[in-house]
């Protein structure tokens, strides 16, 4: 039996929402809105954690980034406590923090501590200590849950969701059905028609976004994930991905846009997932952080320690978690970037144990192989 999704709820998301009529066919897992949900959001490219979560209380931050974050036109940071602030474009996330529904986790990274995008992303997704592998930890999580089912909002099955578990993918069909050469010819035809040009321009904007990103942009993808996961019998495990976070140059303008999109995306998921919000944890992660100092082109290069965000009604938020290592030169990893003090697998294991109820042996041997020595983080979710 397939889920029914009311397309009218997506009309405010732009022309790309027209594609949301095509629904995935998969065995549904949840038995009601009371069942817990977990959504993994992977930001590919290495988000600059020091820009998203600014450690204003660290004395070294002013020398490294003070003039950069105070550049003309930059929004004022949103203070969380005496030590940390969110970037000014993350107002919705700041509101979640004030309600205790957002938990930033500082200085995190996968166990792979080099600086290759592809290897680091593989490590985040495969749940081991290195790159490669043919299955993902999120799929193994689905397989470990009786009757479990997962859904990736993606045109191609991501590594995190590959394996023998009951997982499906979904993406809007419009971008795959329209030939780009035909679309270019239609642009020229309708752009000259005064009656049809405005309507076509609106459709073209949505089509261009999908063609550029290979699917929905992050806010629309998160809204789609919410609609599927909020169904009483919907998938309990979800995956969403986004690209464009590799900011070697011109970082201020790029992250103003990307962080605003992330903020809008979390709001879209929050609003669409209201029936299950109190039972939901969203984990926003990236493969590594960036250099502490700004480079000569107004950007940052590949680093190690970054930031993760947990959001949701089940999150024990309203504070900043993690062990802050400091930004003094002697405290930096190799003298250049934030030292990672928390293994991302420990964060994931804490959520899966305390939120989804997976046992220690399943986590240590099946979901995250050979991780028995790595203790799950505690206190990430509210007591049931």
Tab-separated table of C-alpha atoms in Angstrom:
chain	number	residue	atom	x	y	z
A	1	UNK	CA	0.000	0.000	0.000
A	2	UNK	CA	1.536	3.339	-1.052
A	3	UNK	CA	1.395	6.514	0.985
A	4	UNK	CA	-0.784	9.374	-0.178
A	5	UNK	CA	0.786	12.821	-0.215
A	6	UNK	CA	-1.284	15.947	-0.695
A	7	UNK	CA	0.489	17.995	-3.343
A	8	UNK	CA	-1.270	21.196	-2.303
A	9	UNK	CA	1.004	21.458	0.717
A	10	UNK	CA	3.978	21.853	-1.604
A	11	UNK	CA	2.678	24.695	-3.772
A	12	UNK	CA	4.625	27.264	-1.786
A	13	UNK	CA	7.895	25.526	-2.615
A	14	UNK	CA	8.064	26.691	-6.235
A	15	UNK	CA	7.751	25.056	-9.615
A	16	UNK	CA	9.786	21.997	-8.649
A	17	UNK	CA	6.931	20.950	-6.358
A	18	UNK	CA	4.970	19.873	-9.430
A	19	UNK	CA	7.042	16.692	-9.510
A	20	UNK	CA	5.981	15.486	-6.096
A	21	UNK	CA	3.102	13.410	-7.393
A	22	UNK	CA	5.390	10.449	-8.061
A	23	UNK	CA	5.567	8.420	-4.876
A	24	UNK	CA	8.012	5.682	-3.936
A	25	UNK	CA	6.814	2.134	-3.555
A	26	UNK	CA	8.244	0.490	-0.461
A	27	UNK	CA	7.107	-1.571	2.485
A	28	UNK	CA	6.037	0.851	5.187
A	29	UNK	CA	7.621	0.463	8.583
A	30	UNK	CA	6.145	2.693	11.240
A	31	UNK	CA	2.975	1.604	12.973
A	32	UNK	CA	1.925	5.074	14.086
A	33	UNK	CA	3.015	8.633	14.770
A	34	UNK	CA	4.351	7.527	18.161
A	35	UNK	CA	7.203	5.591	16.546
A	36	UNK	CA	10.555	7.364	16.615
A	37	UNK	CA	12.041	8.764	13.414
A	38	UNK	CA	15.631	9.563	12.428
A	39	UNK	CA	16.766	11.686	9.471
A	40	UNK	CA	20.401	12.012	8.397
A	41	UNK	CA	21.294	15.149	6.414
A	42	UNK	CA	24.735	15.011	4.776
A	43	UNK	CA	26.220	18.323	3.624
A	44	UNK	CA	28.796	17.332	1.018
A	45	UNK	CA	31.884	19.491	0.536
A	46	UNK	CA	33.001	20.165	4.091
A	47	UNK	CA	30.922	22.864	5.800
A	48	UNK	CA	32.984	25.459	7.655
A	49	UNK	CA	31.948	24.671	11.218
A	50	UNK	CA	33.764	27.714	12.596
A	51	UNK	CA	31.539	29.924	10.466
A	52	UNK	CA	28.273	28.133	11.203
A	53	UNK	CA	28.953	27.803	14.947
A	54	UNK	CA	31.229	30.677	15.911
A	55	UNK	CA	33.290	30.215	19.117
A	56	UNK	CA	33.239	33.873	20.099
A	57	UNK	CA	34.374	33.039	23.628
A	58	UNK	CA	37.665	31.548	22.437
A	59	UNK	CA	40.325	34.309	22.642
A	60	UNK	CA	42.043	33.053	19.489
A	61	UNK	CA	38.907	33.340	17.371
A	62	UNK	CA	39.116	37.122	17.122
A	63	UNK	CA	42.611	36.970	15.636
A	64	UNK	CA	41.733	34.165	13.234
A	65	UNK	CA	38.252	35.177	12.134
A	66	UNK	CA	37.205	38.420	13.850
A	67	UNK	CA	37.542	40.738	10.862
A	68	UNK	CA	36.170	38.064	8.541
A	69	UNK	CA	32.895	37.475	10.401
A	70	UNK	CA	32.495	41.243	10.918
A	71	UNK	CA	32.903	42.012	7.197
A	72	UNK	CA	30.519	44.639	5.762
A	73	UNK	CA	27.113	43.136	5.060
A	74	UNK	CA	27.568	40.162	7.352
A	75	UNK	CA	24.600	39.475	9.663
A	76	UNK	CA	25.227	39.766	13.375
A	77	UNK	CA	25.926	36.397	15.018
A	78	UNK	CA	23.142	34.903	17.119
A	79	UNK	CA	24.443	34.299	20.640
A	80	UNK	CA	23.688	30.944	22.189
A	81	UNK	CA	25.725	31.318	25.378
A	82	UNK	CA	28.906	33.030	26.583
A	83	UNK	CA	31.092	30.967	24.257
A	84	UNK	CA	29.198	30.206	21.054
A	85	UNK	CA	26.968	31.888	18.488
A	86	UNK	CA	25.191	30.708	15.369
A	87	UNK	CA	25.751	32.463	12.062
A	88	UNK	CA	23.213	35.235	11.557
A	89	UNK	CA	21.465	33.385	8.723
A	90	UNK	CA	20.477	30.564	11.101
A	91	UNK	CA	17.661	32.380	12.891
A	92	UNK	CA	15.278	29.430	12.667
A	93	UNK	CA	17.869	27.130	14.186
A	94	UNK	CA	18.459	29.681	16.946
A	95	UNK	CA	14.739	29.557	17.699
A	96	UNK	CA	14.922	25.751	17.939
A	97	UNK	CA	17.872	26.126	20.308
A	98	UNK	CA	15.853	28.480	22.509
A	99	UNK	CA	13.126	25.811	22.713
A	100	UNK	CA	15.647	23.121	23.597
A	101	UNK	CA	15.221	21.395	20.219
A	102	UNK	CA	18.655	22.069	18.717
A	103	UNK	CA	21.945	20.638	19.953
A	104	UNK	CA	25.152	21.781	18.218
A	105	UNK	CA	28.014	19.323	18.718
A	106	UNK	CA	31.408	20.992	18.313
A	107	UNK	CA	34.749	19.557	17.163
A	108	UNK	CA	33.436	16.374	15.525
A	109	UNK	CA	34.756	14.357	12.583
A	110	UNK	CA	34.633	10.821	11.228
A	111	UNK	CA	37.551	8.562	12.201
A	112	UNK	CA	39.155	9.290	8.814
A	113	UNK	CA	41.243	12.405	9.547
A	114	UNK	CA	42.737	13.213	6.149
A	115	UNK	CA	41.460	15.807	3.692
A	116	UNK	CA	39.976	13.983	0.689
A	117	UNK	CA	36.303	14.790	0.129
A	118	UNK	CA	35.514	11.408	-1.356
A	119	UNK	CA	37.326	9.315	1.223
A	120	UNK	CA	35.922	11.350	4.111
A	121	UNK	CA	32.371	11.101	2.756
A	122	UNK	CA	32.806	7.353	2.312
A	123	UNK	CA	33.882	7.103	5.945
A	124	UNK	CA	30.894	9.112	7.161
A	125	UNK	CA	28.565	6.849	5.191
A	126	UNK	CA	30.099	3.404	5.574
A	127	UNK	CA	30.353	3.535	9.376
A	128	UNK	CA	33.907	2.166	9.555
A	129	UNK	CA	37.317	3.738	10.164
A	130	UNK	CA	38.251	4.244	6.511
A	131	UNK	CA	37.080	4.806	2.962
A	132	UNK	CA	35.507	2.326	0.575
A	133	UNK	CA	33.020	-0.386	1.388
A	134	UNK	CA	29.836	-1.467	-0.349
A	135	UNK	CA	27.254	-0.982	2.420
A	136	UNK	CA	26.277	1.903	4.655
A	137	UNK	CA	25.630	2.135	8.381
A	138	UNK	CA	22.190	3.661	7.870
A	139	UNK	CA	21.111	0.641	5.823
A	140	UNK	CA	22.501	-1.680	8.483
A	141	UNK	CA	20.517	0.309	11.041
A	142	UNK	CA	17.324	-0.272	9.025
A	143	UNK	CA	18.132	-3.982	8.776
A	144	UNK	CA	18.592	-4.193	12.552
A	145	UNK	CA	15.098	-2.805	13.224
A	146	UNK	CA	12.299	-5.392	12.958
A	147	UNK	CA	10.104	-4.374	10.044
A	148	UNK	CA	12.314	-1.365	9.463
A	149	UNK	CA	12.216	0.681	6.268
A	150	UNK	CA	14.219	3.664	5.060
A	151	UNK	CA	13.948	6.277	2.327
A	152	UNK	CA	16.697	8.310	0.646
A	153	UNK	CA	15.628	11.527	-1.060
A	154	UNK	CA	18.109	10.994	-3.862
A	155	UNK	CA	18.172	9.994	-7.519
A	156	UNK	CA	20.905	7.423	-6.814
A	157	UNK	CA	21.152	5.256	-3.701
A	158	UNK	CA	23.784	6.889	-1.462
A	159	UNK	CA	26.436	4.711	0.151
A	160	UNK	CA	24.934	5.336	3.609
A	161	UNK	CA	21.751	3.547	2.496
A	162	UNK	CA	23.237	0.694	0.443
A	163	UNK	CA	22.890	-2.871	1.670
A	164	UNK	CA	20.356	-5.588	2.348
A	165	UNK	CA	17.955	-3.512	4.445
A	166	UNK	CA	14.555	-2.398	3.152
A	167	UNK	CA	15.462	0.986	1.662
A	168	UNK	CA	14.075	2.930	-1.307
A	169	UNK	CA	15.035	6.118	-3.113
A	170	UNK	CA	12.802	8.904	-4.315
A	171	UNK	CA	13.491	11.947	-6.455
A	172	UNK	CA	11.304	14.138	-8.654
A	173	UNK	CA	10.993	12.744	-12.170
A	174	UNK	CA	10.764	16.060	-14.043
A	175	UNK	CA	14.493	16.708	-14.354
A	176	UNK	CA	15.161	13.251	-15.719
A	177	UNK	CA	12.372	13.304	-18.304
A	178	UNK	CA	13.088	16.592	-20.085
A	179	UNK	CA	15.843	16.657	-22.675
A	180	UNK	CA	18.122	19.655	-21.922
A	181	UNK	CA	18.433	20.601	-25.610
A	182	UNK	CA	14.642	20.607	-26.015
A	183	UNK	CA	14.349	22.661	-22.849
A	184	UNK	CA	16.799	25.249	-24.237
A	185	UNK	CA	14.758	25.508	-27.426
A	186	UNK	CA	11.570	25.987	-25.402
A	187	UNK	CA	13.266	28.781	-23.484
A	188	UNK	CA	13.909	30.698	-26.686
A	189	UNK	CA	10.373	30.066	-27.959
A	190	UNK	CA	8.428	31.120	-24.877
A	191	UNK	CA	10.720	33.935	-23.739
A	192	UNK	CA	9.508	35.952	-26.735
A	193	UNK	CA	5.819	35.409	-25.963
A	194	UNK	CA	4.530	38.242	-23.700
A	195	UNK	CA	1.593	36.159	-22.456
A	196	UNK	CA	3.446	32.925	-21.690
A	197	UNK	CA	6.886	34.222	-20.725
A	198	UNK	CA	6.108	34.897	-17.006
A	199	UNK	CA	4.580	31.445	-16.487
A	200	UNK	CA	7.419	29.720	-18.310
A	201	UNK	CA	10.015	31.689	-16.314
A	202	UNK	CA	8.566	30.332	-13.084
A	203	UNK	CA	8.645	26.757	-14.337
A	204	UNK	CA	12.133	27.272	-15.734
A	205	UNK	CA	13.470	28.442	-12.376
A	206	UNK	CA	12.391	25.212	-10.740
A	207	UNK	CA	13.674	23.130	-13.642
A	208	UNK	CA	17.048	24.902	-13.587
A	209	UNK	CA	17.434	24.264	-9.875
A	210	UNK	CA	16.744	20.565	-10.322
A	211	UNK	CA	19.051	20.240	-13.337
A	212	UNK	CA	21.875	22.008	-11.485
A	213	UNK	CA	21.542	19.976	-8.330
A	214	UNK	CA	20.486	16.674	-9.844
A	215	UNK	CA	17.228	16.846	-7.911
A	216	UNK	CA	15.444	19.048	-5.408
A	217	UNK	CA	17.245	21.799	-3.559
A	218	UNK	CA	17.716	21.207	0.148
A	219	UNK	CA	14.546	22.978	1.409
A	220	UNK	CA	12.352	21.088	-1.048
A	221	UNK	CA	14.114	17.786	-0.334
A	222	UNK	CA	13.612	18.255	3.399
A	223	UNK	CA	9.946	19.100	2.860
A	224	UNK	CA	9.549	15.914	0.834
A	225	UNK	CA	11.280	13.868	3.546
A	226	UNK	CA	8.926	15.352	6.126
A	227	UNK	CA	5.828	14.419	4.162
A	228	UNK	CA	6.936	10.821	3.764
A	229	UNK	CA	8.204	10.358	7.320
A	230	UNK	CA	5.239	12.084	8.967
A	231	UNK	CA	2.788	9.502	7.616
A	232	UNK	CA	1.640	7.181	10.424
A	233	UNK	CA	2.955	4.208	8.465
A	234	UNK	CA	5.853	6.027	6.830
A	235	UNK	CA	9.578	5.195	6.863
A	236	UNK	CA	11.293	5.637	10.219
A	237	UNK	CA	14.746	6.256	8.722
A	238	UNK	CA	15.484	8.946	6.140
A	239	UNK	CA	18.427	10.392	4.252
A	240	UNK	CA	18.828	13.766	2.528
A	241	UNK	CA	21.979	15.175	0.949
A	242	UNK	CA	23.144	18.560	-0.278
A	243	UNK	CA	26.202	19.759	-2.198
A	244	UNK	CA	28.050	23.049	-2.596
A	245	UNK	CA	29.777	23.361	0.797
A	246	UNK	CA	33.381	23.393	-0.489
A	247	UNK	CA	34.321	27.037	0.114
A	248	UNK	CA	37.903	27.607	-1.003
A	249	UNK	CA	37.113	31.163	-2.137
A	250	UNK	CA	34.452	33.829	-1.667
A	251	UNK	CA	33.119	31.992	1.355
A	252	UNK	CA	31.084	34.819	2.874
A	253	UNK	CA	28.639	35.089	-0.028
A	254	UNK	CA	28.454	31.343	-0.583
A	255	UNK	CA	27.727	30.520	3.060
A	256	UNK	CA	25.277	33.384	3.454
A	257	UNK	CA	23.235	31.605	0.786
A	258	UNK	CA	23.912	28.010	1.837
A	259	UNK	CA	23.315	28.561	5.561
A	260	UNK	CA	20.071	30.392	4.779
A	261	UNK	CA	19.021	27.378	2.692
A	262	UNK	CA	19.904	25.020	5.550
A	263	UNK	CA	17.864	27.124	7.954
A	264	UNK	CA	14.904	27.169	5.552
A	265	UNK	CA	15.272	23.414	5.025
A	266	UNK	CA	15.090	22.617	8.740
A	267	UNK	CA	12.026	24.835	9.046
A	268	UNK	CA	10.426	23.035	6.100
A	269	UNK	CA	11.046	19.686	7.753
A	270	UNK	CA	9.845	20.971	11.134
A	271	UNK	CA	6.624	22.310	9.649
A	272	UNK	CA	5.934	19.236	7.514
A	273	UNK	CA	6.805	16.703	10.207
A	274	UNK	CA	4.607	18.099	12.979
A	275	UNK	CA	2.730	14.824	13.597
A	276	UNK	CA	6.040	13.113	14.442
A	277	UNK	CA	8.277	16.054	15.401
A	278	UNK	CA	8.318	15.163	19.091
A	279	UNK	CA	9.534	11.672	18.196
A	280	UNK	CA	12.142	12.825	15.656
A	281	UNK	CA	15.898	13.433	15.608
A	282	UNK	CA	17.523	15.102	12.608
A	283	UNK	CA	21.334	14.849	12.384
A	284	UNK	CA	23.028	17.415	10.132
A	285	UNK	CA	26.631	16.400	9.432
A	286	UNK	CA	29.463	17.041	6.988
A	287	UNK	CA	32.621	15.132	6.133
A	288	UNK	CA	35.161	17.486	7.742
A	289	UNK	CA	35.763	21.061	8.839
A	290	UNK	CA	37.922	23.772	7.317
A	291	UNK	CA	41.158	25.540	8.132
A	292	UNK	CA	41.009	27.918	11.080
A	293	UNK	CA	42.665	30.776	9.184
A	294	UNK	CA	41.182	32.440	6.106
A	295	UNK	CA	43.125	31.888	2.884
A	296	UNK	CA	44.132	34.491	0.310
A	297	UNK	CA	40.915	34.158	-1.693
A	298	UNK	CA	38.502	34.809	1.152
A	299	UNK	CA	37.832	31.160	1.797
A	300	UNK	CA	39.035	28.175	3.778
A	301	UNK	CA	40.714	24.923	2.832
A	302	UNK	CA	40.078	21.343	3.895
A	303	UNK	CA	40.417	20.684	7.612
A	304	UNK	CA	39.380	18.074	10.158
A	305	UNK	CA	37.222	19.064	13.133
A	306	UNK	CA	33.809	20.428	12.245
A	307	UNK	CA	30.332	20.758	13.707
A	308	UNK	CA	27.202	18.603	13.702
A	309	UNK	CA	23.683	19.682	14.587
A	310	UNK	CA	20.965	17.554	16.131
A	311	UNK	CA	17.457	18.958	15.771
A	312	UNK	CA	14.024	17.656	16.665
A	313	UNK	CA	11.458	17.415	19.380
A	314	UNK	CA	13.251	14.388	20.836
A	315	UNK	CA	16.598	16.224	21.129
A	316	UNK	CA	17.929	17.302	24.531
A	317	UNK	CA	19.076	20.653	23.171
A	318	UNK	CA	19.458	24.226	24.317
A	319	UNK	CA	23.185	23.753	24.952
A	320	UNK	CA	26.390	23.123	22.988
A	321	UNK	CA	27.815	19.601	23.301
A	322	UNK	CA	31.273	18.274	22.570
A	323	UNK	CA	34.744	18.812	23.977
A	324	UNK	CA	36.115	22.148	22.740
A	325	UNK	CA	39.871	21.842	22.044
A	326	UNK	CA	40.699	25.526	21.581
A	327	UNK	CA	41.975	27.577	18.654
A	328	UNK	CA	45.415	28.654	19.876
A	329	UNK	CA	48.071	27.591	17.396
A	330	UNK	CA	49.420	24.944	19.763
A	331	UNK	CA	45.895	23.517	20.109
A	332	UNK	CA	45.178	23.244	16.384
A	333	UNK	CA	45.528	20.018	14.443
A	334	UNK	CA	48.863	20.269	12.599
A	335	UNK	CA	48.820	23.973	13.449
A	336	UNK	CA	46.108	24.661	10.859
A	337	UNK	CA	42.614	23.447	11.738
A	338	UNK	CA	40.270	22.556	14.574
A	339	UNK	CA	41.230	19.332	16.298
A	340	UNK	CA	38.446	16.737	16.326
A	341	UNK	CA	37.652	15.515	19.841
A	342	UNK	CA	34.504	13.501	19.067
A	343	UNK	CA	34.141	10.622	16.606
A	344	UNK	CA	30.957	11.019	14.556
A	345	UNK	CA	30.237	7.336	15.125
A	346	UNK	CA	29.937	8.012	18.883
A	347	UNK	CA	27.298	10.654	18.135
A	348	UNK	CA	25.407	8.310	15.807
A	349	UNK	CA	25.649	5.419	18.274
A	350	UNK	CA	24.231	7.600	21.045
A	351	UNK	CA	21.217	8.563	18.932
A	352	UNK	CA	20.574	5.024	17.682
A	353	UNK	CA	20.856	3.575	21.189
A	354	UNK	CA	18.800	6.125	23.104
A	355	UNK	CA	16.357	7.166	20.380
A	356	UNK	CA	15.831	4.076	18.220
A	357	UNK	CA	16.557	1.528	20.944
A	358	UNK	CA	19.313	-0.453	19.238
A	359	UNK	CA	21.400	-2.564	21.600
A	360	UNK	CA	25.090	-2.118	22.331
A	361	UNK	CA	26.120	-5.357	20.614
A	362	UNK	CA	24.137	-4.575	17.459
A	363	UNK	CA	25.702	-1.113	17.305
A	364	UNK	CA	29.245	-2.318	17.935
A	365	UNK	CA	29.233	-5.305	15.587
A	366	UNK	CA	26.565	-4.805	12.945
A	367	UNK	CA	25.867	-1.110	12.439
A	368	UNK	CA	29.381	0.192	13.201
A	369	UNK	CA	31.680	-2.829	12.877
A	370	UNK	CA	34.633	-3.112	15.269
A	371	UNK	CA	33.511	-0.112	17.333
A	372	UNK	CA	33.032	-1.833	20.697
A	373	UNK	CA	35.743	0.355	22.253
A	374	UNK	CA	33.942	3.541	21.142
A	375	UNK	CA	31.327	4.528	23.709
A	376	UNK	CA	28.072	6.092	22.487
A	377	UNK	CA	27.552	9.732	23.429
A	378	UNK	CA	25.007	10.101	26.217
A	379	UNK	CA	22.406	12.743	26.880
A	380	UNK	CA	21.671	13.573	23.252
A	381	UNK	CA	17.950	12.827	23.373
A	382	UNK	CA	15.205	13.444	25.886
A	383	UNK	CA	14.213	10.694	28.262
A	384	UNK	CA	11.175	8.826	26.979
